[in-house]
Amino acid sequence: MGDMQKVFPINPVWEGQGTSRIPFWAYTDESLYKRELERFFYQGHWCYVGLEAEIPNPGDFKRTVIGERSVIMVRDADGGINVVENVCAHRGMQFCRERHGNRKEFVCPYHQWNYKLNGDLQGVPFRRGVKQDGKVNGGMPKEFKTEDHGLNKLKVAIRGGVVFASFDHNLPSLEEFLGPTILAYFDRLFNGRKLRILGYNRQRIPGNWKLMQENIKDPYHPGLLHTWFITYGLWRADNKSELKMDEHFRHAAMISTRGNAQARNEVTAGVTSFKETMEINDKRLLDIVPEPWWGGPTAVMMTLFPSVILQQQVNSVSTRHIQPNGTGSFDFVWTHFGFEDDTEEMTNRRLIQANLFGPAGFVSADDGEVIELSQQGFEQKPYHRALAELGGYECENTDHMVTETLIRGMYDYWRKVMGV
């Protein structure tokens, strides 16, 4: 059958047992996307919501999302952190519209139902009716109880200043969810020091949400796509490196140690993104100072499935929150941070190096563009497949980056949970 005669299958089936050939419809099928939201974002998984440092004071809150559901992370009067769904228990209105703020209580503007910061309903206007002409009109039925009508409260886990939440209250611990291998790299970055928020970037990328998980599970492309990485030695195929996964293959860490900057060898031969003579005007962008907590690697990129990427690229550290928005779009929110004991010089260094990342970053702008163009290709040719066969067909940890093992691992897990 010629390529022009092929059609998109009505009931798509992933042929075979392997995960090295990913059907394009995995990125375009609406029913699969709805199932992903339910099985990855709304049950069975801890999802990232923010950093404790974003809400330092009682009453501070941050509105964010898990999957497509709006939630609020808030610090209560006792200093505890709650996460509640942004849906009024009365008529279902998303009552919170500000992205950040401070409140003593949450009040829905529609009918003024008000809630404590832990989500408990504490006030209902005209609950006992209104006196008029010597009698009481209306009011809630006598069996109405405020304790039965609070906001939907999520299960919360906090470690190292990072806040995770889930609609599913039957989850194992966050530590068990991450597994010992990934937990060790998580604790390397979030090692107990208090965090300091440096700023945010936000962008909407017109591609399937899984493509960003793939992008940070893919060590193949950085030394080919990104001029900045290969030219200045920040990420090259000949760098000392390791790829590690949890036992389910869902989470991963890409670990790399910077090699010789601007060294020409077989790795750079024929690679058009390598610019041997490229010079930067602002030398501060390469003012890299090793920090004691690195323990050797100059970059560790963690993907915690399904919702967040934890980045350490030399002195730039950030979280990257994946927020799905349909099959072909997701919002991507970067939270750049440092540590409270950083010197002013180190804080400035982190801010300057953050220019490599974000929507217009010298590195990350490339990723947003290739994800958009990939999605266009998937939608144009949904019966086709992507190839992830560099390094073979297995899902295994490696001591090099010339492989797509982490992508194969993610889809091994995806197929099991999705029943595809």
PDB file of C-alpha atoms in Angstrom, residues 174-400:
ATOM      1  CA  LEU A 174       6.635   9.987  48.054  1.00  0.00           C
ATOM      2  CA  GLU A 175       9.886   8.218  48.893  1.00  0.00           C
ATOM      3  CA  GLU A 176       8.521   4.876  47.704  1.00  0.00           C
ATOM      4  CA  PHE A 177       7.091   6.547  44.583  1.00  0.00           C
ATOM      5  CA  LEU A 178      10.496   7.977  43.642  1.00  0.00           C
ATOM      6  CA  GLY A 179      12.472   4.859  44.542  1.00  0.00           C
ATOM      7  CA  PRO A 180      15.959   4.820  46.120  1.00  0.00           C
ATOM      8  CA  THR A 181      17.961   5.621  42.973  1.00  0.00           C
ATOM      9  CA  ILE A 182      16.047   8.769  41.978  1.00  0.00           C
ATOM     10  CA  LEU A 183      15.502   9.770  45.621  1.00  0.00           C
ATOM     11  CA  ALA A 184      19.278  10.001  46.077  1.00  0.00           C
ATOM     12  CA  TYR A 185      19.531  12.515  43.221  1.00  0.00           C
ATOM     13  CA  PHE A 186      16.465  14.383  44.490  1.00  0.00           C
ATOM     14  CA  ASP A 187      18.122  14.752  47.913  1.00  0.00           C
ATOM     15  CA  ARG A 188      21.350  15.878  46.265  1.00  0.00           C
ATOM     16  CA  LEU A 189      19.558  18.982  44.957  1.00  0.00           C
ATOM     17  CA  PHE A 190      17.041  19.480  47.751  1.00  0.00           C
ATOM     18  CA  ASN A 191      19.399  18.721  50.603  1.00  0.00           C
ATOM     19  CA  GLY A 192      17.658  20.592  53.415  1.00  0.00           C
ATOM     20  CA  ARG A 193      18.916  24.101  52.746  1.00  0.00           C
ATOM     21  CA  LYS A 194      16.136  26.691  52.594  1.00  0.00           C
ATOM     22  CA  LEU A 195      15.263  27.736  49.069  1.00  0.00           C
ATOM     23  CA  ARG A 196      15.052  31.276  47.682  1.00  0.00           C
ATOM     24  CA  ILE A 197      12.760  32.005  44.734  1.00  0.00           C
ATOM     25  CA  LEU A 198      14.542  33.940  41.975  1.00  0.00           C
ATOM     26  CA  GLY A 199      11.811  34.159  39.332  1.00  0.00           C
ATOM     27  CA  TYR A 200       9.525  32.477  36.839  1.00  0.00           C
ATOM     28  CA  ASN A 201       9.199  31.823  33.127  1.00  0.00           C
ATOM     29  CA  ARG A 202       5.985  30.640  31.529  1.00  0.00           C
ATOM     30  CA  GLN A 203       5.266  29.461  28.014  1.00  0.00           C
ATOM     31  CA  ARG A 204       2.666  27.500  26.093  1.00  0.00           C
ATOM     32  CA  ILE A 205       4.246  24.909  23.808  1.00  0.00           C
ATOM     33  CA  PRO A 206       2.061  23.541  20.974  1.00  0.00           C
ATOM     34  CA  GLY A 207       2.997  19.899  21.460  1.00  0.00           C
ATOM     35  CA  ASN A 208       1.894  16.836  23.410  1.00  0.00           C
ATOM     36  CA  TRP A 209       2.879  16.942  27.088  1.00  0.00           C
ATOM     37  CA  LYS A 210       4.857  13.679  26.880  1.00  0.00           C
ATOM     38  CA  LEU A 211       7.288  15.290  24.449  1.00  0.00           C
ATOM     39  CA  MET A 212       8.787  17.369  27.240  1.00  0.00           C
ATOM     40  CA  GLN A 213       9.267  14.300  29.406  1.00  0.00           C
ATOM     41  CA  GLU A 214      10.918  12.659  26.384  1.00  0.00           C
ATOM     42  CA  ASN A 215      13.074  15.701  25.708  1.00  0.00           C
ATOM     43  CA  ILE A 216      14.675  15.482  29.148  1.00  0.00           C
ATOM     44  CA  LYS A 217      15.003  11.693  28.881  1.00  0.00           C
ATOM     45  CA  ASP A 218      16.851  12.118  25.591  1.00  0.00           C
ATOM     46  CA  PRO A 219      20.653  12.595  25.849  1.00  0.00           C
ATOM     47  CA  TYR A 220      20.994  12.061  22.079  1.00  0.00           C
ATOM     48  CA  HIS A 221      19.891  15.540  21.015  1.00  0.00           C
ATOM     49  CA  PRO A 222      21.626  18.040  23.372  1.00  0.00           C
ATOM     50  CA  GLY A 223      25.063  17.698  21.768  1.00  0.00           C
ATOM     51  CA  LEU A 224      23.525  17.901  18.299  1.00  0.00           C
ATOM     52  CA  LEU A 225      20.689  20.427  18.528  1.00  0.00           C
ATOM     53  CA  HIS A 226      22.068  22.904  21.047  1.00  0.00           C
ATOM     54  CA  THR A 227      24.957  25.049  19.846  1.00  0.00           C
ATOM     55  CA  TRP A 228      25.534  26.285  23.376  1.00  0.00           C
ATOM     56  CA  PHE A 229      25.902  22.791  24.852  1.00  0.00           C
ATOM     57  CA  ILE A 230      28.243  21.252  22.295  1.00  0.00           C
ATOM     58  CA  THR A 231      30.350  24.344  21.701  1.00  0.00           C
ATOM     59  CA  TYR A 232      31.032  25.093  25.362  1.00  0.00           C
ATOM     60  CA  GLY A 233      31.201  21.479  26.515  1.00  0.00           C
ATOM     61  CA  LEU A 234      28.200  21.648  28.835  1.00  0.00           C
ATOM     62  CA  TRP A 235      26.597  18.545  27.293  1.00  0.00           C
ATOM     63  CA  ARG A 236      28.406  16.450  24.711  1.00  0.00           C
ATOM     64  CA  ALA A 237      28.344  12.782  23.780  1.00  0.00           C
ATOM     65  CA  ASP A 238      31.935  12.388  24.990  1.00  0.00           C
ATOM     66  CA  ASN A 239      31.263  13.831  28.448  1.00  0.00           C
ATOM     67  CA  LYS A 240      31.460  11.454  31.383  1.00  0.00           C
ATOM     68  CA  SER A 241      27.828  10.513  31.944  1.00  0.00           C
ATOM     69  CA  GLU A 242      25.271   8.106  33.387  1.00  0.00           C
ATOM     70  CA  LEU A 243      21.577   7.430  32.773  1.00  0.00           C
ATOM     71  CA  LYS A 244      19.556   6.015  35.640  1.00  0.00           C
ATOM     72  CA  MET A 245      15.907   5.017  36.142  1.00  0.00           C
ATOM     73  CA  ASP A 246      13.669   3.857  38.962  1.00  0.00           C
ATOM     74  CA  GLU A 247      12.544   0.223  38.959  1.00  0.00           C
ATOM     75  CA  HIS A 248       9.394   1.050  36.946  1.00  0.00           C
ATOM     76  CA  PHE A 249      11.342   3.064  34.305  1.00  0.00           C
ATOM     77  CA  ARG A 250       9.018   6.048  34.822  1.00  0.00           C
ATOM     78  CA  HIS A 251      11.457   8.469  36.514  1.00  0.00           C
ATOM     79  CA  ALA A 252      14.974   9.119  35.284  1.00  0.00           C
ATOM     80  CA  ALA A 253      18.167  11.058  35.898  1.00  0.00           C
ATOM     81  CA  MET A 254      20.624  12.135  33.209  1.00  0.00           C
ATOM     82  CA  ILE A 255      23.992  12.824  34.835  1.00  0.00           C
ATOM     83  CA  SER A 256      26.846  14.551  33.015  1.00  0.00           C
ATOM     84  CA  THR A 257      30.225  16.057  33.845  1.00  0.00           C
ATOM     85  CA  ARG A 258      31.519  18.887  31.696  1.00  0.00           C
ATOM     86  CA  GLY A 259      34.385  18.024  29.374  1.00  0.00           C
ATOM     87  CA  ASN A 260      36.717  20.077  27.209  1.00  0.00           C
ATOM     88  CA  ALA A 261      34.973  23.178  25.963  1.00  0.00           C
ATOM     89  CA  GLN A 262      35.232  23.825  22.221  1.00  0.00           C
ATOM     90  CA  ALA A 263      37.367  20.700  21.672  1.00  0.00           C
ATOM     91  CA  ARG A 264      37.120  19.431  18.103  1.00  0.00           C
ATOM     92  CA  ASN A 265      37.031  15.625  17.712  1.00  0.00           C
ATOM     93  CA  GLU A 266      34.897  12.849  16.193  1.00  0.00           C
ATOM     94  CA  VAL A 267      31.944  13.978  18.318  1.00  0.00           C
ATOM     95  CA  THR A 268      31.886  17.392  16.639  1.00  0.00           C
ATOM     96  CA  ALA A 269      32.779  16.248  13.114  1.00  0.00           C
ATOM     97  CA  GLY A 270      30.026  17.253  10.719  1.00  0.00           C
ATOM     98  CA  VAL A 271      27.818  18.665  13.509  1.00  0.00           C
ATOM     99  CA  THR A 272      26.592  22.014  12.217  1.00  0.00           C
ATOM    100  CA  SER A 273      25.635  23.274  15.661  1.00  0.00           C
ATOM    101  CA  PHE A 274      29.273  23.131  16.790  1.00  0.00           C
ATOM    102  CA  LYS A 275      30.826  26.598  16.459  1.00  0.00           C
ATOM    103  CA  GLU A 276      34.520  26.284  17.249  1.00  0.00           C
ATOM    104  CA  THR A 277      35.237  29.991  16.932  1.00  0.00           C
ATOM    105  CA  MET A 278      32.035  31.293  18.519  1.00  0.00           C
ATOM    106  CA  GLU A 279      32.616  33.990  21.122  1.00  0.00           C
ATOM    107  CA  ILE A 280      30.144  35.388  23.633  1.00  0.00           C
ATOM    108  CA  ASN A 281      30.152  39.056  24.549  1.00  0.00           C
ATOM    109  CA  ASP A 282      28.979  38.522  28.135  1.00  0.00           C
ATOM    110  CA  LYS A 283      31.576  36.215  29.694  1.00  0.00           C
ATOM    111  CA  ARG A 284      29.479  35.947  32.861  1.00  0.00           C
ATOM    112  CA  LEU A 285      27.329  33.347  31.088  1.00  0.00           C
ATOM    113  CA  LEU A 286      30.233  30.909  31.405  1.00  0.00           C
ATOM    114  CA  ASP A 287      31.319  31.995  34.881  1.00  0.00           C
ATOM    115  CA  ILE A 288      30.848  28.512  36.319  1.00  0.00           C
ATOM    116  CA  VAL A 289      31.812  27.869  39.944  1.00  0.00           C
ATOM    117  CA  PRO A 290      31.676  24.268  41.258  1.00  0.00           C
ATOM    118  CA  GLU A 291      29.566  23.892  44.392  1.00  0.00           C
ATOM    119  CA  PRO A 292      30.285  21.374  47.190  1.00  0.00           C
ATOM    120  CA  TRP A 293      26.884  19.683  46.889  1.00  0.00           C
ATOM    121  CA  TRP A 294      27.466  18.756  43.221  1.00  0.00           C
ATOM    122  CA  GLY A 295      29.628  15.807  44.239  1.00  0.00           C
ATOM    123  CA  GLY A 296      31.200  15.657  40.787  1.00  0.00           C
ATOM    124  CA  PRO A 297      28.533  16.015  38.063  1.00  0.00           C
ATOM    125  CA  THR A 298      28.110  19.455  36.521  1.00  0.00           C
ATOM    126  CA  ALA A 299      24.573  18.670  35.322  1.00  0.00           C
ATOM    127  CA  VAL A 300      21.806  16.408  36.592  1.00  0.00           C
ATOM    128  CA  MET A 301      18.453  16.498  34.828  1.00  0.00           C
ATOM    129  CA  MET A 302      15.671  14.562  36.585  1.00  0.00           C
ATOM    130  CA  THR A 303      12.288  13.693  35.108  1.00  0.00           C
ATOM    131  CA  LEU A 304       9.692  12.803  37.730  1.00  0.00           C
ATOM    132  CA  PHE A 305       6.801  11.268  35.845  1.00  0.00           C
ATOM    133  CA  PRO A 306       4.380  12.692  34.924  1.00  0.00           C
ATOM    134  CA  SER A 307       4.543  16.303  36.016  1.00  0.00           C
ATOM    135  CA  VAL A 308       7.946  17.857  36.660  1.00  0.00           C
ATOM    136  CA  ILE A 309      11.570  18.205  35.610  1.00  0.00           C
ATOM    137  CA  LEU A 310      14.182  19.099  38.213  1.00  0.00           C
ATOM    138  CA  GLN A 311      17.138  20.855  36.662  1.00  0.00           C
ATOM    139  CA  GLN A 312      20.707  21.439  37.711  1.00  0.00           C
ATOM    140  CA  GLN A 313      22.761  22.746  34.810  1.00  0.00           C
ATOM    141  CA  VAL A 314      26.001  24.043  36.293  1.00  0.00           C
ATOM    142  CA  ASN A 315      24.912  26.855  38.677  1.00  0.00           C
ATOM    143  CA  SER A 316      21.374  27.228  37.302  1.00  0.00           C
ATOM    144  CA  VAL A 317      18.743  25.298  39.284  1.00  0.00           C
ATOM    145  CA  SER A 318      15.012  25.207  38.610  1.00  0.00           C
ATOM    146  CA  THR A 319      11.845  23.171  38.521  1.00  0.00           C
ATOM    147  CA  ARG A 320       9.905  22.859  35.267  1.00  0.00           C
ATOM    148  CA  HIS A 321       6.212  22.104  35.726  1.00  0.00           C
ATOM    149  CA  ILE A 322       4.379  20.325  32.870  1.00  0.00           C
ATOM    150  CA  GLN A 323       0.706  21.355  32.650  1.00  0.00           C
ATOM    151  CA  PRO A 324      -1.218  19.486  29.896  1.00  0.00           C
ATOM    152  CA  ASN A 325      -3.674  21.457  27.798  1.00  0.00           C
ATOM    153  CA  GLY A 326      -5.197  19.034  25.310  1.00  0.00           C
ATOM    154  CA  THR A 327      -3.476  16.501  23.094  1.00  0.00           C
ATOM    155  CA  GLY A 328      -1.338  19.049  21.264  1.00  0.00           C
ATOM    156  CA  SER A 329      -0.498  21.696  23.845  1.00  0.00           C
ATOM    157  CA  PHE A 330       0.928  22.150  27.323  1.00  0.00           C
ATOM    158  CA  ASP A 331       1.894  25.023  29.564  1.00  0.00           C
ATOM    159  CA  PHE A 332       5.439  24.922  30.875  1.00  0.00           C
ATOM    160  CA  VAL A 333       6.304  26.842  34.039  1.00  0.00           C
ATOM    161  CA  TRP A 334       9.899  27.331  35.160  1.00  0.00           C
ATOM    162  CA  THR A 335      10.610  28.252  38.785  1.00  0.00           C
ATOM    163  CA  HIS A 336      14.199  29.418  39.130  1.00  0.00           C
ATOM    164  CA  PHE A 337      15.579  29.261  42.651  1.00  0.00           C
ATOM    165  CA  GLY A 338      18.703  29.402  44.736  1.00  0.00           C
ATOM    166  CA  PHE A 339      19.458  28.867  48.407  1.00  0.00           C
ATOM    167  CA  GLU A 340      19.114  31.244  51.334  1.00  0.00           C
ATOM    168  CA  ASP A 341      22.795  30.872  52.193  1.00  0.00           C
ATOM    169  CA  ASP A 342      23.927  31.821  48.675  1.00  0.00           C
ATOM    170  CA  THR A 343      26.180  34.846  48.469  1.00  0.00           C
ATOM    171  CA  GLU A 344      24.966  37.783  46.415  1.00  0.00           C
ATOM    172  CA  GLU A 345      27.591  36.850  43.854  1.00  0.00           C
ATOM    173  CA  MET A 346      26.218  33.291  43.544  1.00  0.00           C
ATOM    174  CA  THR A 347      22.632  34.556  43.294  1.00  0.00           C
ATOM    175  CA  ASN A 348      23.628  36.819  40.399  1.00  0.00           C
ATOM    176  CA  ARG A 349      25.484  33.916  38.779  1.00  0.00           C
ATOM    177  CA  ARG A 350      22.358  31.714  38.959  1.00  0.00           C
ATOM    178  CA  LEU A 351      20.245  34.487  37.448  1.00  0.00           C
ATOM    179  CA  ILE A 352      22.676  35.067  34.585  1.00  0.00           C
ATOM    180  CA  GLN A 353      22.957  31.359  33.785  1.00  0.00           C
ATOM    181  CA  ALA A 354      19.166  31.103  33.844  1.00  0.00           C
ATOM    182  CA  ASN A 355      19.316  32.930  30.508  1.00  0.00           C
ATOM    183  CA  LEU A 356      20.243  29.584  28.958  1.00  0.00           C
ATOM    184  CA  PHE A 357      16.786  28.317  29.845  1.00  0.00           C
ATOM    185  CA  GLY A 358      13.148  29.401  29.711  1.00  0.00           C
ATOM    186  CA  PRO A 359      11.100  30.280  26.596  1.00  0.00           C
ATOM    187  CA  ALA A 360      13.813  32.439  25.002  1.00  0.00           C
ATOM    188  CA  GLY A 361      16.796  30.699  26.571  1.00  0.00           C
ATOM    189  CA  PHE A 362      19.910  30.122  24.492  1.00  0.00           C
ATOM    190  CA  VAL A 363      19.309  26.373  24.944  1.00  0.00           C
ATOM    191  CA  SER A 364      15.616  25.874  25.707  1.00  0.00           C
ATOM    192  CA  ALA A 365      14.239  27.934  22.827  1.00  0.00           C
ATOM    193  CA  ASP A 366      15.501  25.125  20.593  1.00  0.00           C
ATOM    194  CA  ASP A 367      13.489  22.512  22.524  1.00  0.00           C
ATOM    195  CA  GLY A 368      10.227  24.429  22.289  1.00  0.00           C
ATOM    196  CA  GLU A 369      10.618  24.763  18.530  1.00  0.00           C
ATOM    197  CA  VAL A 370      11.450  21.115  17.829  1.00  0.00           C
ATOM    198  CA  ILE A 371       8.553  19.938  20.018  1.00  0.00           C
ATOM    199  CA  GLU A 372       6.147  22.154  18.055  1.00  0.00           C
ATOM    200  CA  LEU A 373       7.432  20.878  14.722  1.00  0.00           C
ATOM    201  CA  SER A 374       7.331  17.267  15.917  1.00  0.00           C
ATOM    202  CA  GLN A 375       3.678  17.633  16.894  1.00  0.00           C
ATOM    203  CA  GLN A 376       2.911  19.007  13.451  1.00  0.00           C
ATOM    204  CA  GLY A 377       4.513  15.928  11.931  1.00  0.00           C
ATOM    205  CA  PHE A 378       2.509  13.574  14.174  1.00  0.00           C
ATOM    206  CA  GLU A 379      -0.780  15.230  13.252  1.00  0.00           C
ATOM    207  CA  GLN A 380       0.103  15.183   9.563  1.00  0.00           C
ATOM    208  CA  LYS A 381       0.884  11.468   9.544  1.00  0.00           C
ATOM    209  CA  PRO A 382      -0.867   9.808  12.535  1.00  0.00           C
ATOM    210  CA  TYR A 383      -0.514   6.245  11.164  1.00  0.00           C
ATOM    211  CA  HIS A 384       3.315   6.451  11.285  1.00  0.00           C
ATOM    212  CA  ARG A 385       5.719   5.904  14.209  1.00  0.00           C
ATOM    213  CA  ALA A 386       8.692   7.474  15.943  1.00  0.00           C
ATOM    214  CA  LEU A 387      11.914   5.527  16.344  1.00  0.00           C
ATOM    215  CA  ALA A 388      13.795   5.191  19.655  1.00  0.00           C
ATOM    216  CA  GLU A 389      16.351   2.482  18.843  1.00  0.00           C
ATOM    217  CA  LEU A 390      19.657   4.215  19.557  1.00  0.00           C
ATOM    218  CA  GLY A 391      21.531   1.871  21.861  1.00  0.00           C
ATOM    219  CA  GLY A 392      19.290  -1.103  21.085  1.00  0.00           C
ATOM    220  CA  TYR A 393      15.867  -2.186  22.271  1.00  0.00           C
ATOM    221  CA  GLU A 394      16.254  -2.684  26.026  1.00  0.00           C
ATOM    222  CA  CYS A 395      15.373  -0.482  29.001  1.00  0.00           C
ATOM    223  CA  GLU A 396      18.459  -0.306  31.175  1.00  0.00           C
ATOM    224  CA  ASN A 397      20.738   2.094  32.996  1.00  0.00           C
ATOM    225  CA  THR A 398      23.897   3.073  31.109  1.00  0.00           C
ATOM    226  CA  ASP A 399      27.240   4.784  31.691  1.00  0.00           C
ATOM    227  CA  HIS A 400      27.034   6.728  28.431  1.00  0.00           C
TER     228      HIS A 400
END
